Amino acid sequence: MAVTIEDLYRSYGVLADAKDDLSQHKDAYQIILDGVKGGPKEKRLAAQFIPKFFSSFPELADSAINAQLDLCEDEDVSIRRQAIKELPRFATGENILRVADILTQLLQTDDTPEFNQVNGALVSIFKIDAKGTLGGLFSQILQGEDIVRERAIKFLSTKLKTLPEDVMTKEMEDYVFAETKKVLEDVNGEEFVLLMRVVSGLRVLQTVTGRQQLVELVVEQAFLEQALNPADPDTVDRLLQCTRQALPLFSKNVHSTRFVTYFCEHVLPNLSALTSPVAELDIQLEVLKLLAEMSPFCGDMEKLEPNLNMLFIKLLEFMPVPPEEAENGENPASEEPKLEFSYVECLLFGFHQLGKKLPDFLIEKVDAERLKDFKIRLQYFARGLQVYIRQLRVALQGKSGDALKTDENKIKVVALKITNNINVLIKDLFHNPPSFKSTVSLSWKPVQKAEAAAPKRPSGEEMGTGEGIKKQVSPQPRRDARQIYNPPSGKFSATIGNFTYEQRGGFRGGRGRGFGGRGNRSRGRIY
């Protein structure tokens, strides 16, 4: 005989009146459990009554949890939401792990209010037992269905950082780090980025030692012990993502040496052969930007001279030889080489940074003929550079506020940063002996607070000067600029000033350990 609304209220009254003697009324609680087999009204009442008296009948704990779970999977969304809302009340003692496991699986719902309710329930049981909740989440991440795994990882990446310190204690953070390392043994690209966000936010890893541990994690994923296959977009994608995750971790105490070494030994020699993982991505520029950003944090390098020489070779490739002048002293338009400003900024900056470690490289390690050729290229590049700098300053002079926010002027502002940076670095290399003392801020990096607080200058110049420039440069032609000089065509990347590449999902194809296709995991309800 089906349980009715009256039966449920009657049983509820019996248990409510029993006070401290509830265990003698097991039959009344069983009637409430049987309410899950009734109609919608009976189910809604059962969803509220079952958890209220749950702790008084430990011998019926499994039956009670299963009954509530049936309601969590009901076809009626309002019943599901009511049942999910009450689930945290079952999270006591040894039941916490099971409840966390159930709630994690319920993350797969496509109903937004229901999904938000599951999120809220998970956060609430975190405050009851953080380790048990984490155990349920990581259990599903390691063994659950793909959709559950994906959403559990996203939950951790967004919610952990919001929990107070009395919940996420050092012990809990250590546990998260240990479990995350297990998960990282078999992840795809998107999961790797999210999990690095999880561990990077842990307070216990905000020390030099902690950041070094995070770098070690990334190194494992980057496969730096293997040669690079430039024709494989997945391999290139992996390296880009891993390097980008490592970048914020580098400092004067946490070195980028292994990454910089790998780029010099394996990436630069294959630069033109790199296959982009994203069609619209300028892969060569992205790689050079990463190398430039890492280079200030490079420590002692075992093969410094050959690596510096590789940077030197690549720099020469992007610094054209001056064209032969025609009889009238002008450059034939058809022979004008392109000046690749965006690429040269990156290579010159990297060469300048590593050159500090071997300041006599250009004098003692480069033969006289190569050095002469290099200086000719530098001089030619510098002449074209001066013309562009003056043109850009004139174009931006007097502009401020909204006028600088147009797409055209944004490009000019960044172009001025690039050309100023190159100008400062070239001046250093023209010193005798070459100097490596000037500092510049890479054109695509945000302005530091110290720079922002500096005295104001006219807006056009203000946004274009490099740190190494000591004085304002007049927009008027200087004496050393020949009026007959016809500058070569210059080229700035369409994405100058931006590091636009973001991870676009997982990597294609199986890879074994690390980024790649994960093995089959269990399907269906495993509560």
Short mmCIF file of C-alpha atoms in Angstrom, two decimals:
data_model
loop_
_atom_site.label_atom_id
_atom_site.label_comp_id
_atom_site.label_asym_id
_atom_site.label_seq_id
_atom_site.Cartn_x
_atom_site.Cartn_y
_atom_site.Cartn_z
CA MET A 1 0.00 0.00 0.00
CA ALA A 2 1.44 3.37 -1.06
CA VAL A 3 2.42 5.89 1.61
CA THR A 4 0.14 8.93 1.73
CA ILE A 5 0.65 12.52 2.82
CA GLU A 6 -1.28 11.72 6.00
CA ASP A 7 1.03 8.76 6.76
CA LEU A 8 4.09 10.99 6.38
CA TYR A 9 2.73 13.73 8.66
CA ARG A 10 1.61 11.12 11.22
CA SER A 11 5.08 9.50 11.26
CA TYR A 12 6.73 12.88 11.46
CA GLY A 13 4.57 13.73 14.50
CA VAL A 14 5.49 10.47 16.22
CA LEU A 15 9.21 11.10 15.77
CA ALA A 16 9.00 14.78 16.69
CA ASP A 17 7.17 13.98 19.93
CA ALA A 18 9.51 11.13 20.88
CA LYS A 19 12.36 13.55 21.59
CA ASP A 20 15.19 11.48 23.14
CA ASP A 21 13.53 8.11 22.54
CA LEU A 22 13.43 8.10 18.72
CA SER A 23 15.16 4.74 18.26
CA GLN A 24 12.00 2.94 19.45
CA HIS A 25 10.06 4.32 16.49
CA LYS A 26 12.00 2.72 13.67
CA ASP A 27 8.75 1.82 11.89
CA ALA A 28 7.74 5.48 11.70
CA TYR A 29 11.05 6.39 10.08
CA GLN A 30 10.68 3.50 7.61
CA ILE A 31 7.31 4.93 6.50
CA ILE A 32 9.06 8.24 5.78
CA LEU A 33 11.71 6.39 3.74
CA ASP A 34 8.95 4.66 1.77
CA GLY A 35 7.57 8.10 0.89
CA VAL A 36 10.09 8.27 -1.98
CA LYS A 37 7.89 5.72 -3.82
CA GLY A 38 4.83 7.97 -3.65
CA GLY A 39 3.66 10.86 -5.80
CA PRO A 40 5.27 14.30 -6.19
CA LYS A 41 3.83 15.70 -2.93
CA GLU A 42 4.92 12.65 -0.93
CA LYS A 43 8.42 12.85 -2.45
CA ARG A 44 8.82 16.51 -1.55
CA LEU A 45 7.85 15.81 2.06
CA ALA A 46 10.12 12.76 2.21
CA ALA A 47 13.04 14.87 0.91
CA GLN A 48 12.64 17.16 3.92
CA PHE A 49 11.77 14.55 6.59
CA ILE A 50 14.42 11.90 5.82
CA PRO A 51 17.46 14.08 6.69
CA LYS A 52 15.78 15.57 9.77
CA PHE A 53 15.79 12.25 11.65
CA PHE A 54 18.72 10.61 9.79
CA SER A 55 21.20 10.72 12.67
CA SER A 56 18.81 8.91 15.05
CA PHE A 57 18.72 5.70 13.00
CA PRO A 58 22.30 4.67 12.18
CA GLU A 59 21.15 1.15 11.27
CA LEU A 60 19.05 2.66 8.47
CA ALA A 61 21.78 5.05 7.26
CA ASP A 62 22.36 3.28 3.92
CA SER A 63 18.65 3.02 3.23
CA ALA A 64 18.15 6.69 4.07
CA ILE A 65 21.00 7.89 1.84
CA ASN A 66 19.81 5.69 -1.02
CA ALA A 67 16.24 6.98 -0.61
CA GLN A 68 17.45 10.59 -0.72
CA LEU A 69 19.61 9.73 -3.70
CA ASP A 70 16.59 8.39 -5.57
CA LEU A 71 14.96 11.76 -5.05
CA CYS A 72 18.11 13.51 -6.36
CA GLU A 73 17.55 11.65 -9.64
CA ASP A 74 13.81 12.18 -9.88
CA GLU A 75 12.33 13.37 -13.18
CA ASP A 76 10.73 16.35 -11.43
CA VAL A 77 13.39 19.06 -11.19
CA SER A 78 11.74 20.67 -8.15
CA ILE A 79 12.01 17.37 -6.25
CA ARG A 80 15.65 16.99 -7.30
CA ARG A 81 16.48 20.48 -6.09
CA GLN A 82 14.77 19.86 -2.73
CA ALA A 83 16.64 16.58 -2.27
CA ILE A 84 20.00 18.12 -3.23
CA LYS A 85 19.42 21.03 -0.87
CA GLU A 86 19.11 18.59 2.03
CA LEU A 87 22.07 16.34 1.10
CA PRO A 88 24.64 18.19 3.28
CA ARG A 89 22.66 17.09 6.35
CA PHE A 90 23.81 13.52 5.64
CA ALA A 91 27.47 14.59 5.68
CA THR A 92 28.41 13.31 9.10
CA GLY A 93 31.16 10.96 10.19
CA GLU A 94 32.03 8.25 7.71
CA ASN A 95 29.21 9.37 5.38
CA ILE A 96 31.03 12.58 4.33
CA LEU A 97 33.09 10.88 1.62
CA ARG A 98 30.02 9.25 0.10
CA VAL A 99 27.98 12.45 0.15
CA ALA A 100 30.86 14.36 -1.46
CA ASP A 101 31.14 11.65 -4.08
CA ILE A 102 27.40 11.85 -4.81
CA LEU A 103 27.39 15.64 -5.04
CA THR A 104 30.39 15.56 -7.35
CA GLN A 105 28.56 13.20 -9.70
CA LEU A 106 25.52 15.49 -9.61
CA LEU A 107 27.67 18.26 -11.11
CA GLN A 108 26.89 16.74 -14.50
CA THR A 109 23.37 18.24 -14.47
CA ASP A 110 22.54 20.68 -17.28
CA ASP A 111 19.91 22.52 -15.22
CA THR A 112 21.55 25.78 -14.12
CA PRO A 113 19.68 26.32 -10.80
CA GLU A 114 20.26 22.67 -9.93
CA PHE A 115 23.95 22.95 -10.85
CA ASN A 116 24.30 26.03 -8.65
CA GLN A 117 22.60 24.16 -5.81
CA VAL A 118 25.06 21.28 -6.13
CA ASN A 119 27.93 23.79 -6.03
CA GLY A 120 26.49 25.39 -2.92
CA ALA A 121 26.03 22.00 -1.25
CA LEU A 122 29.65 21.05 -1.96
CA VAL A 123 30.90 24.31 -0.49
CA SER A 124 28.78 23.77 2.64
CA ILE A 125 30.12 20.28 3.30
CA PHE A 126 33.67 21.62 2.82
CA LYS A 127 33.07 23.52 6.05
CA ILE A 128 31.97 20.32 7.77
CA ASP A 129 34.87 18.12 6.65
CA ALA A 130 37.29 19.53 4.07
CA LYS A 131 39.37 16.38 3.65
CA GLY A 132 36.34 14.14 3.17
CA THR A 133 34.92 16.54 0.60
CA LEU A 134 38.22 16.69 -1.26
CA GLY A 135 38.37 12.90 -1.16
CA GLY A 136 35.00 12.65 -2.92
CA LEU A 137 35.99 15.22 -5.54
CA PHE A 138 39.37 13.65 -6.34
CA SER A 139 37.81 10.19 -6.42
CA GLN A 140 35.54 11.30 -9.24
CA ILE A 141 38.33 13.22 -10.99
CA LEU A 142 40.41 10.07 -11.09
CA GLN A 143 37.65 7.55 -11.82
CA GLY A 144 34.46 9.33 -12.87
CA GLU A 145 32.92 10.05 -16.24
CA ASP A 146 34.52 12.71 -18.43
CA ILE A 147 31.80 15.30 -17.83
CA VAL A 148 31.99 14.76 -14.04
CA ARG A 149 35.78 14.92 -14.09
CA GLU A 150 35.73 18.12 -16.12
CA ARG A 151 33.26 19.87 -13.84
CA ALA A 152 34.93 18.66 -10.66
CA ILE A 153 38.23 20.14 -11.83
CA LYS A 154 36.50 23.41 -12.71
CA PHE A 155 34.84 23.43 -9.27
CA LEU A 156 38.23 23.12 -7.58
CA SER A 157 39.76 25.81 -9.79
CA THR A 158 37.05 28.34 -8.94
CA LYS A 159 35.91 27.48 -5.40
CA LEU A 160 39.03 26.49 -3.46
CA LYS A 161 40.43 30.00 -3.47
CA THR A 162 37.20 31.32 -1.92
CA LEU A 163 37.37 29.07 1.14
CA PRO A 164 38.68 30.61 4.39
CA GLU A 165 41.99 29.60 5.96
CA ASP A 166 40.31 27.73 8.82
CA VAL A 167 38.82 25.40 6.18
CA MET A 168 41.76 25.21 3.77
CA THR A 169 44.44 24.60 6.38
CA LYS A 170 48.06 23.74 5.55
CA GLU A 171 47.18 20.05 5.94
CA MET A 172 44.34 20.40 3.42
CA GLU A 173 46.52 22.31 0.96
CA ASP A 174 49.22 19.63 1.20
CA TYR A 175 46.53 17.04 0.49
CA VAL A 176 45.28 18.99 -2.56
CA PHE A 177 48.83 19.26 -3.91
CA ALA A 178 49.50 15.53 -3.44
CA GLU A 179 46.22 14.50 -5.11
CA THR A 180 46.66 16.98 -7.94
CA LYS A 181 50.05 15.47 -8.75
CA LYS A 182 48.32 12.10 -9.17
CA VAL A 183 45.75 13.62 -11.53
CA LEU A 184 48.46 15.36 -13.58
CA GLU A 185 49.84 11.97 -14.58
CA ASP A 186 46.98 11.71 -17.09
CA VAL A 187 45.48 15.00 -18.26
CA ASN A 188 44.62 16.89 -21.41
CA GLY A 189 45.62 20.48 -22.10
CA GLU A 190 42.59 22.22 -20.64
CA GLU A 191 42.72 20.11 -17.47
CA PHE A 192 46.40 20.91 -17.03
CA VAL A 193 45.75 24.65 -17.15
CA LEU A 194 42.90 24.41 -14.63
CA LEU A 195 44.84 22.17 -12.24
CA MET A 196 47.83 24.51 -12.36
CA ARG A 197 45.42 27.29 -11.41
CA VAL A 198 44.33 25.17 -8.43
CA VAL A 199 47.83 24.48 -7.07
CA SER A 200 49.22 27.93 -7.95
CA GLY A 201 46.62 29.48 -5.65
CA LEU A 202 47.56 27.37 -2.62
CA ARG A 203 49.02 29.49 0.16
CA VAL A 204 51.45 26.73 1.12
CA LEU A 205 53.13 27.09 -2.30
CA GLN A 206 53.62 30.85 -2.22
CA THR A 207 57.21 30.45 -0.98
CA VAL A 208 60.33 30.15 -3.14
CA THR A 209 60.40 26.42 -2.41
CA GLY A 210 56.72 26.12 -3.27
CA ARG A 211 57.11 27.93 -6.59
CA GLN A 212 60.07 25.71 -7.41
CA GLN A 213 57.88 22.66 -6.79
CA LEU A 214 55.31 24.07 -9.19
CA VAL A 215 57.97 24.63 -11.84
CA GLU A 216 59.04 20.99 -11.42
CA LEU A 217 55.43 19.96 -12.06
CA VAL A 218 55.38 21.93 -15.28
CA VAL A 219 58.77 20.60 -16.37
CA GLU A 220 57.41 17.05 -16.08
CA GLN A 221 54.48 17.94 -18.32
CA ALA A 222 56.64 19.80 -20.84
CA PHE A 223 58.80 16.74 -21.66
CA LEU A 224 61.93 18.88 -21.82
CA GLU A 225 64.05 15.73 -21.90
CA GLN A 226 62.68 14.91 -25.35
CA ALA A 227 63.58 16.45 -28.70
CA LEU A 228 60.96 18.73 -30.22
CA ASN A 229 58.99 17.57 -33.24
CA PRO A 230 58.25 20.93 -34.91
CA ALA A 231 55.83 19.35 -37.39
CA ASP A 232 53.50 18.05 -34.66
CA PRO A 233 51.05 20.78 -33.56
CA ASP A 234 50.25 18.86 -30.36
CA THR A 235 53.89 18.83 -29.30
CA VAL A 236 54.20 22.54 -30.04
CA ASP A 237 50.93 23.24 -28.22
CA ARG A 238 52.13 21.35 -25.16
CA LEU A 239 55.34 23.34 -25.01
CA LEU A 240 53.51 26.67 -25.39
CA GLN A 241 51.03 25.87 -22.64
CA CYS A 242 53.60 24.53 -20.21
CA THR A 243 55.87 27.52 -20.73
CA ARG A 244 52.99 29.93 -20.20
CA GLN A 245 52.08 28.17 -16.94
CA ALA A 246 55.68 28.36 -15.76
CA LEU A 247 56.23 32.02 -16.67
CA PRO A 248 54.46 33.60 -13.64
CA LEU A 249 56.48 31.33 -11.34
CA PHE A 250 59.92 32.51 -12.47
CA SER A 251 61.83 35.03 -10.39
CA LYS A 252 65.40 35.85 -9.40
CA ASN A 253 65.22 32.85 -7.06
CA VAL A 254 63.20 30.46 -9.25
CA HIS A 255 65.09 30.15 -12.51
CA SER A 256 63.88 29.58 -16.04
CA THR A 257 67.17 27.95 -17.10
CA ARG A 258 65.78 24.61 -18.27
CA PHE A 259 63.11 26.25 -20.41
CA VAL A 260 65.48 28.84 -21.91
CA THR A 261 68.01 26.09 -22.65
CA TYR A 262 65.35 23.97 -24.35
CA PHE A 263 64.18 26.90 -26.47
CA CYS A 264 67.75 27.68 -27.57
CA GLU A 265 68.67 24.06 -28.29
CA HIS A 266 65.44 22.69 -29.75
CA VAL A 267 63.03 25.49 -30.66
CA LEU A 268 65.16 28.22 -32.27
CA PRO A 269 66.88 25.81 -34.71
CA ASN A 270 63.40 24.71 -35.86
CA LEU A 271 61.71 28.11 -35.68
CA SER A 272 60.63 28.32 -39.32
CA ALA A 273 59.40 24.68 -39.26
CA LEU A 274 57.07 25.05 -36.25
CA THR A 275 53.49 23.99 -36.91
CA SER A 276 50.95 26.22 -35.23
CA PRO A 277 48.22 24.51 -33.15
CA VAL A 278 45.87 27.40 -34.03
CA ALA A 279 45.46 28.58 -37.61
CA GLU A 280 45.51 32.33 -36.89
CA LEU A 281 48.44 32.14 -34.46
CA ASP A 282 51.83 33.59 -35.46
CA ILE A 283 53.69 30.70 -33.88
CA GLN A 284 57.17 32.12 -34.43
CA LEU A 285 56.31 35.37 -32.69
CA GLU A 286 54.60 33.59 -29.79
CA VAL A 287 57.66 31.40 -29.24
CA LEU A 288 60.01 34.39 -29.37
CA LYS A 289 57.84 36.32 -26.91
CA LEU A 290 57.97 33.43 -24.46
CA LEU A 291 61.75 33.20 -24.78
CA ALA A 292 62.11 36.94 -24.24
CA GLU A 293 59.92 36.89 -21.12
CA MET A 294 61.84 33.98 -19.62
CA SER A 295 65.34 35.23 -20.36
CA PRO A 296 65.69 37.67 -17.41
CA PHE A 297 65.20 34.77 -14.99
CA CYS A 298 67.74 32.41 -16.53
CA GLY A 299 70.33 31.18 -14.04
CA ASP A 300 73.73 29.64 -14.70
CA MET A 301 73.59 27.85 -18.04
CA GLU A 302 75.76 24.85 -18.78
CA LYS A 303 76.00 25.55 -22.52
CA LEU A 304 75.82 29.33 -22.41
CA GLU A 305 78.12 30.06 -25.35
CA PRO A 306 76.44 27.76 -27.92
CA ASN A 307 72.99 28.91 -26.77
CA LEU A 308 73.99 32.56 -27.02
CA ASN A 309 75.42 31.81 -30.44
CA MET A 310 72.08 30.31 -31.55
CA LEU A 311 70.31 33.51 -30.46
CA PHE A 312 72.94 35.50 -32.36
CA ILE A 313 72.35 33.43 -35.53
CA LYS A 314 68.58 33.90 -35.32
CA LEU A 315 69.01 37.61 -34.70
CA LEU A 316 71.11 37.88 -37.87
CA GLU A 317 68.34 36.14 -39.84
CA PHE A 318 65.90 38.91 -38.92
CA MET A 319 68.35 41.79 -39.39
CA PRO A 320 68.73 42.32 -43.14
CA VAL A 321 71.89 43.28 -44.98
CA PRO A 322 71.63 46.81 -46.44
CA PRO A 323 70.71 46.69 -50.13
CA GLU A 324 73.20 47.97 -52.65
CA GLU A 325 72.49 51.56 -53.60
CA ALA A 326 71.64 52.48 -57.16
CA GLU A 327 73.78 54.98 -59.06
CA ASN A 328 71.57 57.87 -57.93
CA GLY A 329 72.17 56.94 -54.29
CA GLU A 330 68.65 55.71 -53.63
CA ASN A 331 67.45 52.23 -52.79
CA PRO A 332 65.43 50.53 -55.53
CA ALA A 333 61.95 49.97 -54.09
CA SER A 334 61.87 46.36 -55.26
CA GLU A 335 64.91 45.54 -53.13
CA GLU A 336 63.81 47.10 -49.85
CA PRO A 337 64.01 44.47 -47.14
CA LYS A 338 61.36 44.20 -44.48
CA LEU A 339 62.28 45.19 -40.96
CA GLU A 340 60.64 42.66 -38.66
CA PHE A 341 60.41 44.86 -35.58
CA SER A 342 58.31 42.53 -33.42
CA TYR A 343 60.64 39.57 -33.94
CA VAL A 344 63.79 41.63 -33.51
CA GLU A 345 62.57 43.09 -30.22
CA CYS A 346 62.18 39.58 -28.77
CA LEU A 347 65.49 38.23 -30.11
CA LEU A 348 67.47 41.33 -29.23
CA PHE A 349 66.02 41.38 -25.71
CA GLY A 350 66.85 37.69 -25.18
CA PHE A 351 70.36 38.15 -26.59
CA HIS A 352 70.86 41.20 -24.36
CA GLN A 353 69.74 39.28 -21.25
CA LEU A 354 71.93 36.22 -21.87
CA GLY A 355 74.76 38.46 -23.05
CA LYS A 356 75.03 39.84 -19.51
CA LYS A 357 76.29 36.39 -18.49
CA LEU A 358 79.00 36.38 -21.19
CA PRO A 359 79.72 40.08 -21.92
CA ASP A 360 82.79 39.35 -24.06
CA PHE A 361 80.82 37.13 -26.47
CA LEU A 362 80.81 39.61 -29.36
CA ILE A 363 84.49 40.48 -28.85
CA GLU A 364 86.07 37.09 -28.17
CA LYS A 365 83.58 34.47 -29.40
CA VAL A 366 82.56 36.03 -32.73
CA ASP A 367 85.19 36.35 -35.45
CA ALA A 368 85.98 39.76 -36.90
CA GLU A 369 84.20 39.19 -40.22
CA ARG A 370 80.91 38.11 -38.54
CA LEU A 371 81.13 40.97 -36.06
CA LYS A 372 81.63 43.48 -38.88
CA ASP A 373 78.63 42.02 -40.74
CA PHE A 374 76.55 42.19 -37.55
CA LYS A 375 77.39 45.86 -36.96
CA ILE A 376 76.55 46.74 -40.57
CA ARG A 377 73.13 45.10 -40.13
CA LEU A 378 72.65 46.83 -36.79
CA GLN A 379 73.52 50.19 -38.26
CA TYR A 380 71.15 49.73 -41.19
CA PHE A 381 68.36 48.60 -38.87
CA ALA A 382 69.03 51.54 -36.53
CA ARG A 383 68.78 54.05 -39.39
CA GLY A 384 65.39 52.73 -40.43
CA LEU A 385 64.39 52.64 -36.79
CA GLN A 386 65.13 56.32 -36.23
CA VAL A 387 62.91 57.30 -39.13
CA TYR A 388 60.03 55.19 -37.83
CA ILE A 389 60.40 56.55 -34.30
CA ARG A 390 60.20 60.13 -35.54
CA GLN A 391 57.21 59.36 -37.76
CA LEU A 392 55.39 57.65 -34.89
CA ARG A 393 56.12 60.46 -32.44
CA VAL A 394 54.80 63.03 -34.87
CA ALA A 395 51.69 60.92 -35.50
CA LEU A 396 50.98 60.59 -31.76
CA GLN A 397 52.04 64.06 -30.65
CA GLY A 398 49.27 65.91 -28.84
CA LYS A 399 46.97 62.89 -28.69
CA SER A 400 45.61 61.73 -25.35
CA GLY A 401 42.63 60.01 -23.76
CA ASP A 402 40.12 58.60 -26.22
CA ALA A 403 42.24 59.62 -29.20
CA LEU A 404 44.85 57.06 -28.16
CA LYS A 405 42.24 54.34 -27.83
CA THR A 406 41.42 54.00 -31.50
CA ASP A 407 42.69 50.79 -33.11
CA GLU A 408 45.04 52.69 -35.37
CA ASN A 409 46.61 54.69 -32.55
CA LYS A 410 46.85 51.66 -30.26
CA ILE A 411 48.99 50.00 -32.92
CA LYS A 412 51.12 53.13 -33.23
CA VAL A 413 51.59 53.36 -29.45
CA VAL A 414 52.78 49.77 -29.24
CA ALA A 415 54.90 50.22 -32.36
CA LEU A 416 56.59 53.17 -30.64
CA LYS A 417 57.29 51.00 -27.60
CA ILE A 418 58.81 48.30 -29.81
CA THR A 419 61.00 50.68 -31.78
CA ASN A 420 62.16 52.53 -28.66
CA ASN A 421 63.09 49.22 -27.02
CA ILE A 422 65.10 48.10 -30.04
CA ASN A 423 66.77 51.50 -30.22
CA VAL A 424 67.93 51.33 -26.60
CA LEU A 425 69.27 47.78 -26.99
CA ILE A 426 71.10 48.54 -30.25
CA LYS A 427 72.79 51.53 -28.60
CA ASP A 428 74.09 49.18 -25.92
CA LEU A 429 75.57 46.83 -28.49
CA PHE A 430 77.31 49.72 -30.29
CA HIS A 431 79.30 50.54 -27.16
CA ASN A 432 82.95 49.52 -27.20
CA PRO A 433 83.03 47.06 -25.59
CA PRO A 434 79.34 46.15 -25.96
CA SER A 435 77.29 47.07 -22.91
CA PHE A 436 74.41 45.13 -21.36
CA LYS A 437 73.35 47.64 -18.72
CA SER A 438 70.21 49.26 -20.15
CA THR A 439 66.79 48.02 -19.13
CA VAL A 440 63.61 48.06 -21.17
CA SER A 441 60.09 46.83 -20.56
CA LEU A 442 58.88 44.47 -23.27
CA SER A 443 56.27 46.16 -25.45
CA TRP A 444 53.45 43.69 -24.72
CA LYS A 445 53.96 43.65 -20.97
CA PRO A 446 51.71 45.88 -18.81
CA VAL A 447 53.24 49.03 -17.43
CA GLN A 448 54.59 48.49 -13.92
CA LYS A 449 53.35 50.64 -11.05
CA ALA A 450 56.75 52.26 -10.65
CA GLU A 451 56.57 53.38 -14.27
CA ALA A 452 52.98 54.52 -13.94
CA ALA A 453 53.95 56.76 -11.02
CA ALA A 454 56.72 58.47 -12.98
CA PRO A 455 56.38 62.17 -13.91
CA LYS A 456 54.01 62.75 -16.80
CA ARG A 457 55.23 63.57 -20.27
CA PRO A 458 53.30 64.46 -23.42
CA SER A 459 50.91 61.60 -24.02
CA GLY A 460 52.27 60.42 -27.35
CA GLU A 461 55.80 60.10 -26.00
CA GLU A 462 54.70 59.00 -22.56
CA MET A 463 53.26 55.78 -23.88
CA GLY A 464 56.14 55.02 -26.18
CA THR A 465 59.35 55.51 -24.22
CA GLY A 466 61.45 52.63 -23.00
CA GLU A 467 62.91 52.62 -19.51
CA GLY A 468 66.43 52.93 -20.86
CA ILE A 469 65.82 56.28 -22.61
CA LYS A 470 67.13 59.10 -20.45
CA LYS A 471 65.90 62.12 -22.39
CA GLN A 472 63.13 63.16 -24.70
CA VAL A 473 63.77 62.82 -28.40
CA SER A 474 62.65 65.71 -30.54
CA PRO A 475 60.18 64.83 -33.25
CA GLN A 476 62.14 67.12 -35.58
CA PRO A 477 64.74 65.55 -37.91
CA ARG A 478 68.15 65.23 -36.29
CA ARG A 479 71.44 66.15 -37.94
CA ASP A 480 72.49 62.52 -38.37
CA ALA A 481 69.34 61.65 -40.32
CA ARG A 482 70.06 62.05 -44.01
CA GLN A 483 67.13 63.76 -45.71
CA ILE A 484 67.61 61.71 -48.88
CA TYR A 485 67.33 58.47 -46.92
CA ASN A 486 64.40 56.35 -48.05
CA PRO A 487 63.61 53.97 -45.16
CA PRO A 488 62.96 50.29 -45.83
CA SER A 489 59.48 48.95 -45.32
CA GLY A 490 58.83 48.08 -41.70
CA LYS A 491 56.66 45.28 -40.38
CA PHE A 492 54.92 44.96 -37.07
CA SER A 493 52.96 41.88 -36.16
CA ALA A 494 49.18 42.29 -36.41
CA THR A 495 49.04 41.25 -32.76
CA ILE A 496 51.81 43.45 -31.42
CA GLY A 497 51.33 44.33 -27.83
CA ASN A 498 49.16 41.31 -27.18
CA PHE A 499 49.83 37.77 -26.11
CA THR A 500 46.70 36.47 -27.71
CA TYR A 501 47.15 32.74 -27.69
CA GLU A 502 45.02 30.93 -25.17
CA GLN A 503 44.63 27.22 -24.67
CA ARG A 504 41.95 25.96 -27.04
CA GLY A 505 40.81 22.71 -25.50
CA GLY A 506 42.75 19.49 -25.21
CA PHE A 507 45.48 17.96 -27.25
CA ARG A 508 44.69 15.60 -30.05
CA GLY A 509 45.76 11.98 -29.95
CA GLY A 510 46.99 9.71 -27.18
CA ARG A 511 50.21 10.57 -25.42
CA GLY A 512 50.61 8.06 -22.62
CA ARG A 513 51.44 9.83 -19.38
CA GLY A 514 50.77 13.53 -19.43
CA PHE A 515 48.67 15.48 -21.95
CA GLY A 516 46.70 13.12 -24.14
CA GLY A 517 43.74 10.81 -24.34
CA ARG A 518 42.87 9.32 -20.98
CA GLY A 519 41.98 5.66 -20.64
CA ASN A 520 38.39 4.49 -20.30
CA ARG A 521 36.85 5.18 -16.92
CA SER A 522 33.77 3.72 -15.33
CA ARG A 523 30.38 4.88 -16.48
CA GLY A 524 27.08 5.17 -14.72
CA ARG A 525 26.14 5.64 -11.11
CA ILE A 526 28.80 4.46 -8.69
CA TYR A 527 27.42 5.84 -5.48
#
